[in-house]
Short mmCIF file of C-alpha atoms in Angstrom, two decimals:
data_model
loop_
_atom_site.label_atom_id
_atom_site.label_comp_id
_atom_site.label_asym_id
_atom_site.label_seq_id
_atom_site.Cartn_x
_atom_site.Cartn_y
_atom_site.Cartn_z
CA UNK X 1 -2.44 0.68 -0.52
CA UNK X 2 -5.22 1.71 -3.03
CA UNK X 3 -4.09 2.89 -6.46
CA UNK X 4 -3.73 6.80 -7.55
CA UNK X 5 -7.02 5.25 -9.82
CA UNK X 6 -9.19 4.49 -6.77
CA UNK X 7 -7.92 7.39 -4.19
CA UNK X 8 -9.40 9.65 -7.82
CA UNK X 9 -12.31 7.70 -7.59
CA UNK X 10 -12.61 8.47 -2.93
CA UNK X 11 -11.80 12.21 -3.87
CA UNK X 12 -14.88 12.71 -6.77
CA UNK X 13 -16.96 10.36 -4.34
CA UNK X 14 -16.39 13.04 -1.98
CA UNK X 15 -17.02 15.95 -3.61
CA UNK X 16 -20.03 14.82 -5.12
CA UNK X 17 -22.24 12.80 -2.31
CA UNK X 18 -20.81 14.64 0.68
CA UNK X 19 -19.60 18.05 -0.45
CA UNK X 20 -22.50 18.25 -3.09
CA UNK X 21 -20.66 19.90 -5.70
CA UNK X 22 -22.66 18.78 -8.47
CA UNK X 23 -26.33 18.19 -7.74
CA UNK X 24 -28.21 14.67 -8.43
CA UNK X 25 -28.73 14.38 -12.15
CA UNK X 26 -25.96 17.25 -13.45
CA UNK X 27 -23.76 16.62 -15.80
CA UNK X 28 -19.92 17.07 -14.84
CA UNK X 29 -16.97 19.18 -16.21
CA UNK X 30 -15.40 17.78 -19.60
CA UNK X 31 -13.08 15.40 -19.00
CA UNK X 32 -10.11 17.37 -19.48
CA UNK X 33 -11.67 20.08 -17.02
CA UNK X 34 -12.43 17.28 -14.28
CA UNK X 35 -9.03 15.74 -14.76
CA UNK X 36 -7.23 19.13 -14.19
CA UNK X 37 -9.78 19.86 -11.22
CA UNK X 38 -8.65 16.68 -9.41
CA UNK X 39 -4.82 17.16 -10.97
CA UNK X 40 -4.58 13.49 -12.48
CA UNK X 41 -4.58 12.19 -15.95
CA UNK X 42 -7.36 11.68 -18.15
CA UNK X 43 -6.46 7.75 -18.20
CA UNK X 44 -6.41 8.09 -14.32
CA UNK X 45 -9.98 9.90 -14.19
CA UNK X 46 -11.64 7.42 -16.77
CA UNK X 47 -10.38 4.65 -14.23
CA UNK X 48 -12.04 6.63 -11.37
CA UNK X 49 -15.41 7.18 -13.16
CA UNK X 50 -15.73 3.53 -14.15
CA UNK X 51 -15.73 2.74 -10.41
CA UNK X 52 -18.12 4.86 -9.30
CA UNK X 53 -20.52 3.74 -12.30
CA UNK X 54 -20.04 0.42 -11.00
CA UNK X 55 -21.20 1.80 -7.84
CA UNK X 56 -24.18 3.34 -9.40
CA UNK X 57 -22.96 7.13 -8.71
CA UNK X 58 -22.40 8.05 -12.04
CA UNK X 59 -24.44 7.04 -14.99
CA UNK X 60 -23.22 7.79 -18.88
CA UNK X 61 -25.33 9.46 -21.11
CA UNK X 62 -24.16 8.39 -24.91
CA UNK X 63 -22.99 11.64 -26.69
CA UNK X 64 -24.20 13.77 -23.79
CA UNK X 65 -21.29 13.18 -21.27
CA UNK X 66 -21.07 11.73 -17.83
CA UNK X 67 -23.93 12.78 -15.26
CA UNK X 68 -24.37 12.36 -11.28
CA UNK X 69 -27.19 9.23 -10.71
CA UNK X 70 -30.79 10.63 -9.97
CA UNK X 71 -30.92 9.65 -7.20
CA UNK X 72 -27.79 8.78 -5.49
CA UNK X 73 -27.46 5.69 -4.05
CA UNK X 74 -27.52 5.84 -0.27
CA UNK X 75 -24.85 5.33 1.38
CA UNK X 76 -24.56 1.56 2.73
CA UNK X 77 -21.54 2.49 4.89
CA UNK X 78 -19.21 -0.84 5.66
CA UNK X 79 -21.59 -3.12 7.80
CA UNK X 80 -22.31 -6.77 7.31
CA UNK X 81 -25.80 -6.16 4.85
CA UNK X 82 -23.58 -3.67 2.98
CA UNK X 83 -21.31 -5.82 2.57
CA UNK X 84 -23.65 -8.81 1.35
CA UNK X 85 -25.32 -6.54 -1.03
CA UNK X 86 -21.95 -5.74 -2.83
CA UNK X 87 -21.62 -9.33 -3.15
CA UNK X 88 -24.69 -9.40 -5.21
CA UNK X 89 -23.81 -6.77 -7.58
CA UNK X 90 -20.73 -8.35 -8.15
CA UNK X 91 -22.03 -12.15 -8.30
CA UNK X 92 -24.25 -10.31 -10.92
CA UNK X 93 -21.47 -8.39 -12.68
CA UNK X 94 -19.25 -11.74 -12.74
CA UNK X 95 -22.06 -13.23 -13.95
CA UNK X 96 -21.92 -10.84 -17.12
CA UNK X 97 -18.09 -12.00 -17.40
CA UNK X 98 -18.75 -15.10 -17.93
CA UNK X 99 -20.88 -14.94 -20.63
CA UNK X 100 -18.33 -11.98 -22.15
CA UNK X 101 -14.85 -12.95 -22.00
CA UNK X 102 -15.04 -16.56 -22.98
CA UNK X 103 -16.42 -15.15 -26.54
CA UNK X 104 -13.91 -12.16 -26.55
CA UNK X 105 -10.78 -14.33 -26.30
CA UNK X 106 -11.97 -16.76 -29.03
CA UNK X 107 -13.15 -13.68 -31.31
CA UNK X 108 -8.43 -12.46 -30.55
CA UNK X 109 -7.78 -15.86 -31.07
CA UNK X 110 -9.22 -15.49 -34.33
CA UNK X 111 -8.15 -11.93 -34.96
CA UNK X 112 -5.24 -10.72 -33.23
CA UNK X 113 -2.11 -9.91 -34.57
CA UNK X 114 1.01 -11.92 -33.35
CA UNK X 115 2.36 -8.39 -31.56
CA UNK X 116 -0.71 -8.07 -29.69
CA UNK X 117 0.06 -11.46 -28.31
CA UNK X 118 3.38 -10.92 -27.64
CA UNK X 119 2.27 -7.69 -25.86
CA UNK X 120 -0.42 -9.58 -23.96
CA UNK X 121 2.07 -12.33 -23.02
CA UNK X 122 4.64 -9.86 -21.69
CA UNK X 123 1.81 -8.22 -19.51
CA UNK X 124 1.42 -11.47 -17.89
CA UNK X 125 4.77 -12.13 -16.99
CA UNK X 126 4.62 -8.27 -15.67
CA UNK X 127 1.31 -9.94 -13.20
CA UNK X 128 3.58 -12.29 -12.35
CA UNK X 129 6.31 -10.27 -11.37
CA UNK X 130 4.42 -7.91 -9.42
CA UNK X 131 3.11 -10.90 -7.53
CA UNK X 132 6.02 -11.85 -6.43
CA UNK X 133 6.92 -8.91 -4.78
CA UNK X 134 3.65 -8.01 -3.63
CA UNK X 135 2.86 -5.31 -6.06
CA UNK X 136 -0.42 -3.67 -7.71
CA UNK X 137 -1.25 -6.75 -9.63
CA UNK X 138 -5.26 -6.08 -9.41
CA UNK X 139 -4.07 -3.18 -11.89
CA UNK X 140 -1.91 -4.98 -14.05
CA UNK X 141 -4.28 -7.78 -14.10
CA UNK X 142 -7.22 -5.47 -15.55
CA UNK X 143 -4.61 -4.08 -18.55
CA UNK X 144 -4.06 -7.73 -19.23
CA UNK X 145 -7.89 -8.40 -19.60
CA UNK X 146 -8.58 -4.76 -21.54
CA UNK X 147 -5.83 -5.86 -24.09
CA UNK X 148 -7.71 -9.19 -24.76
CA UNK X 149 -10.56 -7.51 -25.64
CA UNK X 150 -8.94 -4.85 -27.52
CA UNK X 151 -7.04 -7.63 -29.85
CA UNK X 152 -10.89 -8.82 -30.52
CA UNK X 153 -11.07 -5.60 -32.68
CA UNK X 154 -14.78 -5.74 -32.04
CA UNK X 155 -15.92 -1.89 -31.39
CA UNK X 156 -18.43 -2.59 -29.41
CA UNK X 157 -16.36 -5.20 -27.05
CA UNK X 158 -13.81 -2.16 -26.56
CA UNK X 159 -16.65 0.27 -25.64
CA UNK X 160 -18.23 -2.24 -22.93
CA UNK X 161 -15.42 -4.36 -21.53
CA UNK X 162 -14.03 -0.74 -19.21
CA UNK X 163 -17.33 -1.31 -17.39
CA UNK X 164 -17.04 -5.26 -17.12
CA UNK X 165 -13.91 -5.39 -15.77
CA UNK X 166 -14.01 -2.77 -13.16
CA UNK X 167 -15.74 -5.25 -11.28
CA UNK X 168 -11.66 -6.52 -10.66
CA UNK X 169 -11.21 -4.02 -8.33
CA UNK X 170 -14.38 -4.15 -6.20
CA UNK X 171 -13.65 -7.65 -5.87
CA UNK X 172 -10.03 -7.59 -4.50
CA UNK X 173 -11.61 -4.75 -2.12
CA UNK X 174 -13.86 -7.78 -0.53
CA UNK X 175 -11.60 -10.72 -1.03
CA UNK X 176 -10.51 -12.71 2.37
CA UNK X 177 -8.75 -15.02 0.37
CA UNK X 178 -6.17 -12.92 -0.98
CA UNK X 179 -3.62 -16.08 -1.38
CA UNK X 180 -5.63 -18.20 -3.24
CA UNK X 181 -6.38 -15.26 -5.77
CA UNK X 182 -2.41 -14.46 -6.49
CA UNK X 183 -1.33 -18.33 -7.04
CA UNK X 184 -4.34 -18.90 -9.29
CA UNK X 185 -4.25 -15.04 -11.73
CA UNK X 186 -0.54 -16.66 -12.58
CA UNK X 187 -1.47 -20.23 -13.27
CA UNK X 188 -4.36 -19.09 -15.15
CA UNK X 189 -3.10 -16.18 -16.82
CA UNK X 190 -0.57 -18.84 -18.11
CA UNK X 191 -2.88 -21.33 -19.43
CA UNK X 192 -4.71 -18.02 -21.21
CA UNK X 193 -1.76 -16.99 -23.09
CA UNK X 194 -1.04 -20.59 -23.61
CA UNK X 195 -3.60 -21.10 -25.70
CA UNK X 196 -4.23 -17.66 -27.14
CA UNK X 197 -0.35 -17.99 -28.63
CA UNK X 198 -1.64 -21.17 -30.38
CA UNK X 199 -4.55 -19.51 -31.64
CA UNK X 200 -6.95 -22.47 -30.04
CA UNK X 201 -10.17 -20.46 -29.81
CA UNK X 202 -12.13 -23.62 -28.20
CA UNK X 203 -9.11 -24.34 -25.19
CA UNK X 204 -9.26 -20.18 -24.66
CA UNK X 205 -12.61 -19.63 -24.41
CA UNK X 206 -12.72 -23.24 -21.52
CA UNK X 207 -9.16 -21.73 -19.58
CA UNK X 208 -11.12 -18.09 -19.21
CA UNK X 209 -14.08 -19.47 -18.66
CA UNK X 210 -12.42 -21.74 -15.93
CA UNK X 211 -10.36 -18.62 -14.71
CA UNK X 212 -13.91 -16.59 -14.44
CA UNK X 213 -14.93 -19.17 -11.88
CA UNK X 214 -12.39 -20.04 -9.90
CA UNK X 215 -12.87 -15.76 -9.08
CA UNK X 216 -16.04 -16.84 -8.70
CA UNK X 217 -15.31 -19.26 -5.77
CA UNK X 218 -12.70 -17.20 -4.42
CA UNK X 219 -14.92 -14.67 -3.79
CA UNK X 220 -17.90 -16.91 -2.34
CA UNK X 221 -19.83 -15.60 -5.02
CA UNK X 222 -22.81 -17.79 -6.35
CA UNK X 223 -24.19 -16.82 -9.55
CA UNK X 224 -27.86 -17.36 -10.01
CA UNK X 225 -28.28 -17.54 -6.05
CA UNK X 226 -29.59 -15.35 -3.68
CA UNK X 227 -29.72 -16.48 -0.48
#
């Protein structure tokens, strides 16, 4: 079942590359105006927007707002190539996560205050729990990740990571290996924690990084290959 988050994100799709709403290039409704227009909250419609960034149907203008892409991307429909080329985009957008969250957890080893681990422990024993009964973990997993990098208290980290790890969702959307995924979020997720509550910026950075790739492989994404 998708998430309020994502059925936000179908419903703008809709109105904007099939029922044209807003033309290629125009910049849409404040967000408290969208959010009322598609009756969620603002936290829901930020969600929706970041996927359809990801997706190269909205772009963000800094200071001017949130504007449809010019052009629109076509669209791919669900077909083999389609398929393939989402791959890409998100072997390269994994391929950003690498290089990002190993240094964001060692920046909140560094910096965090012990509530914000406590907070980001509990959240992982919330992944777990919804695991185990088979509920939306992909969402609960990205909170876990956004409150890393918020307990980095690096501005700029805060401002880019919503972008970054959207690229959760798209990938659970394409994953055939759904099993492996669950077991290894809660191993790894411990090990994270692990190491964050000891404040060991050098064994957090190697269990993300670690955590990063076994996504990686999951996914039968290659970084660095195109084949």
């Amino acid at each position: 079942m998708k998430s309020l988050s994502e059925r936000t994100a179908d419903a703008l799709h809709s109105r904007i590359v099939i029922k044209k709403e807003w033309a290629e290039g125009e910049k849409l409704p404040n967000e408290n105006e969208l959010s009322e227009l598609l009756g969620v909250s603002r936290t829901t419609l930020r969600e929706a927007v970041r996927y359809l960034i990801v997706q190269g149907v909205l772009s963000v203008r800094r200071g001017k707002g949130t504007f449809v892409a010019d052009p629109l991307p076509k669209d791919e429909g669900f077909d083999v190539s389609a398929l393939e080329r989402k791959r890409v985009r998100l072997s390269e957008m994994y391929e950003i996560r690498l290089i990002f969250e190993p240094q964001c957890i060692m920046l909140a080893c560094e910096r965090a205050s012990d509530e914000e681990i406590a907070a980001i422990e509990e959240q992982a024993r919330r992944i777990e729990r919804l695991l185990k009964r088979n509920g939306n973990w992909p969402d609960a997993d990205q909170v876990f990740h956004e409150m890393i990098a918020i307990a980095s208290h690096n501005e700029f980290i805060m401002r880019l990571f919503p972008i970054i790890n959207s690229a959760v969702h798209e990938a659970m959307s394409i994953s055939d290996n759904v099993r492996f995924l669950k077991s290894m979020v809660a191993s790894d997720n411990r090990a994270i924690v692990e190491f964050l509550k000891a404040r060991d910026a050098e064994g957090a950075r190697s269990a993300m990084s670690i955590h990063i790739r076994h996504i990686i492989h999951a996914l039968k994404l290659q970084p660095g290959k195109r084949g």
